Amino acid sequence: MATIFLAFGLVLIVEGLAYALAPSLVERMLEVLRSLPESARRQVGLITIVIGVILLWIAHQLGV
């Protein structure tokens, strides 16, 4: 259970840093996402999930 809180905490830190350090970049990125068709946004989401799973697998293999 503590690992879940750790993971969510890290996600919130990274998200918060993006909004705090580069809010205009976040706005431009959102505009680009709005201009993409739904299928492309879905593909980006699926690729992100796959990368996340790979990173978790690597961390697990390293004993983290």
Coordinates of N, CA and C in Angstrom, one line a residue:
M1 N 0.8 -1.2 0.0 CA 0.0 0.0 0.0 C 0.9 1.3 0.0
A2 N 2.0 1.2 0.7 CA 2.9 2.4 0.8 C 3.4 2.7 -0.6
T3 N 3.7 1.6 -1.4 CA 4.2 1.8 -2.7 C 3.2 2.6 -3.6
I4 N 1.9 2.4 -3.4 CA 0.9 3.1 -4.2 C 1.0 4.6 -3.9
F5 N 1.1 4.9 -2.6 CA 1.2 6.3 -2.2 C 2.4 6.9 -2.7
L6 N 3.5 6.2 -2.7 CA 4.8 6.7 -3.2 C 4.7 7.0 -4.7
A7 N 4.1 6.1 -5.5 CA 3.9 6.3 -6.9 C 3.0 7.5 -7.2
F8 N 1.9 7.6 -6.5 CA 1.0 8.8 -6.7 C 1.7 10.1 -6.3
G9 N 2.5 10.0 -5.2 CA 3.2 11.2 -4.8 C 4.2 11.7 -5.8
L10 N 4.9 10.7 -6.4 CA 5.9 11.1 -7.5 C 5.2 11.6 -8.7
V11 N 4.1 11.1 -9.1 CA 3.3 11.6 -10.2 C 2.9 13.0 -10.0
L12 N 2.4 13.3 -8.8 CA 1.9 14.6 -8.4 C 3.1 15.6 -8.4
I13 N 4.2 15.2 -7.9 CA 5.4 16.1 -7.9 C 5.8 16.4 -9.4
V14 N 5.9 15.5 -10.2 CA 6.3 15.7 -11.6 C 5.2 16.6 -12.3
E15 N 3.9 16.3 -12.1 CA 2.9 17.2 -12.7 C 3.0 18.6 -12.1
G16 N 3.2 18.7 -10.9 CA 3.2 20.0 -10.2 C 4.4 20.8 -10.7
L17 N 5.6 20.1 -10.9 CA 6.7 20.8 -11.5 C 6.5 21.4 -12.9
A18 N 5.8 20.6 -13.7 CA 5.5 21.0 -15.1 C 4.6 22.3 -15.0
Y19 N 3.6 22.3 -14.2 CA 2.7 23.5 -14.1 C 3.4 24.7 -13.4
A20 N 4.3 24.4 -12.5 CA 5.0 25.5 -11.8 C 6.1 26.1 -12.6
L21 N 6.9 25.3 -13.3 CA 8.1 25.8 -14.0 C 7.8 26.2 -15.4
A22 N 6.8 25.6 -16.1 CA 6.6 25.9 -17.5 C 5.1 25.9 -17.8
P23 N 4.3 26.8 -17.2 CA 2.8 26.8 -17.5 C 2.5 27.1 -19.0
S24 N 3.3 28.0 -19.6 CA 3.0 28.3 -21.0 C 3.2 27.1 -21.9
L25 N 4.3 26.3 -21.6 CA 4.5 25.0 -22.3 C 3.4 24.0 -22.1
V26 N 2.8 24.0 -20.9 CA 1.7 23.1 -20.7 C 0.5 23.5 -21.5
E27 N 0.2 24.8 -21.6 CA -0.9 25.4 -22.4 C -0.7 25.0 -23.9
R28 N 0.6 25.2 -24.4 CA 0.8 24.8 -25.8 C 0.6 23.4 -26.1
M29 N 1.1 22.5 -25.1 CA 0.9 21.1 -25.3 C -0.5 20.7 -25.3
L30 N -1.4 21.4 -24.5 CA -2.8 21.1 -24.5 C -3.4 21.5 -25.8
E31 N -3.0 22.6 -26.4 CA -3.5 23.0 -27.7 C -3.2 22.0 -28.7
V32 N -1.9 21.5 -28.7 CA -1.5 20.4 -29.7 C -2.4 19.2 -29.5
L33 N -2.6 18.8 -28.3 CA -3.5 17.6 -28.0 C -4.9 17.8 -28.5
R34 N -5.4 19.0 -28.3 CA -6.8 19.3 -28.8 C -6.9 19.2 -30.3
S35 N -5.8 19.5 -31.0 CA -5.8 19.5 -32.5 C -5.7 18.1 -33.0
L36 N -5.2 17.1 -32.2 CA -5.0 15.7 -32.7 C -6.4 15.0 -32.7
P37 N -6.6 14.1 -33.7 CA -7.8 13.3 -33.7 C -7.8 12.4 -32.5
E38 N -9.0 11.9 -32.1 CA -9.2 11.1 -30.9 C -8.3 9.8 -31.0
S39 N -8.2 9.2 -32.2 CA -7.4 8.0 -32.4 C -6.0 8.2 -32.0
A40 N -5.4 9.4 -32.4 CA -4.0 9.7 -32.1 C -3.8 9.9 -30.6
R41 N -4.8 10.6 -30.0 CA -4.7 10.8 -28.5 C -4.7 9.4 -27.8
R42 N -5.6 8.5 -28.3 CA -5.7 7.2 -27.7 C -4.4 6.4 -27.9
Q43 N -3.7 6.5 -29.1 CA -2.5 5.9 -29.3 C -1.4 6.4 -28.4
V44 N -1.4 7.7 -28.2 CA -0.4 8.4 -27.2 C -0.6 7.8 -25.8
G45 N -1.9 7.7 -25.4 CA -2.2 7.1 -24.1 C -1.7 5.7 -24.0
L46 N -2.0 4.9 -25.0 CA -1.5 3.5 -24.9 C 0.0 3.3 -24.9
I47 N 0.7 4.2 -25.7 CA 2.1 4.1 -25.7 C 2.7 4.5 -24.3
T48 N 2.1 5.5 -23.7 CA 2.5 6.0 -22.4 C 2.3 4.8 -21.4
I49 N 1.2 4.1 -21.5 CA 0.9 3.0 -20.6 C 2.0 1.9 -20.8
V50 N 2.3 1.6 -22.0 CA 3.3 0.6 -22.3 C 4.7 1.0 -21.7
I51 N 5.1 2.3 -21.9 CA 6.3 2.7 -21.4 C 6.3 2.7 -19.9
G52 N 5.2 3.0 -19.2 CA 5.1 2.9 -17.8 C 5.3 1.5 -17.3
V53 N 4.6 0.6 -17.9 CA 4.8 -0.8 -17.5 C 6.2 -1.3 -17.7
I54 N 6.8 -0.9 -18.8 CA 8.2 -1.3 -19.0 C 9.1 -0.8 -17.9
L55 N 8.9 0.5 -17.5 CA 9.7 1.1 -16.5 C 9.5 0.4 -15.1
L56 N 8.2 0.0 -14.9 CA 7.9 -0.7 -13.6 C 8.6 -2.1 -13.6
W57 N 8.6 -2.7 -14.8 CA 9.2 -4.1 -14.9 C 10.7 -3.9 -14.7
I58 N 11.4 -2.9 -15.2 CA 12.8 -2.7 -15.0 C 13.1 -2.4 -13.6
A59 N 12.3 -1.6 -12.9 CA 12.5 -1.3 -11.5 C 12.3 -2.6 -10.7
H60 N 11.4 -3.4 -11.0 CA 11.2 -4.7 -10.3 C 12.4 -5.6 -10.5
Q61 N 12.9 -5.6 -11.7 CA 14.1 -6.5 -12.0 C 15.3 -6.0 -11.3
L62 N 15.4 -4.7 -11.0 CA 16.5 -4.1 -10.3 C 16.4 -4.3 -8.8
G63 N 15.2 -4.8 -8.4 CA 15.0 -5.0 -6.9 C 14.5 -3.8 -6.2
V64 N 13.9 -2.8 -6.9 CA 13.4 -1.6 -6.2 C 12.0 -1.9 -5.7

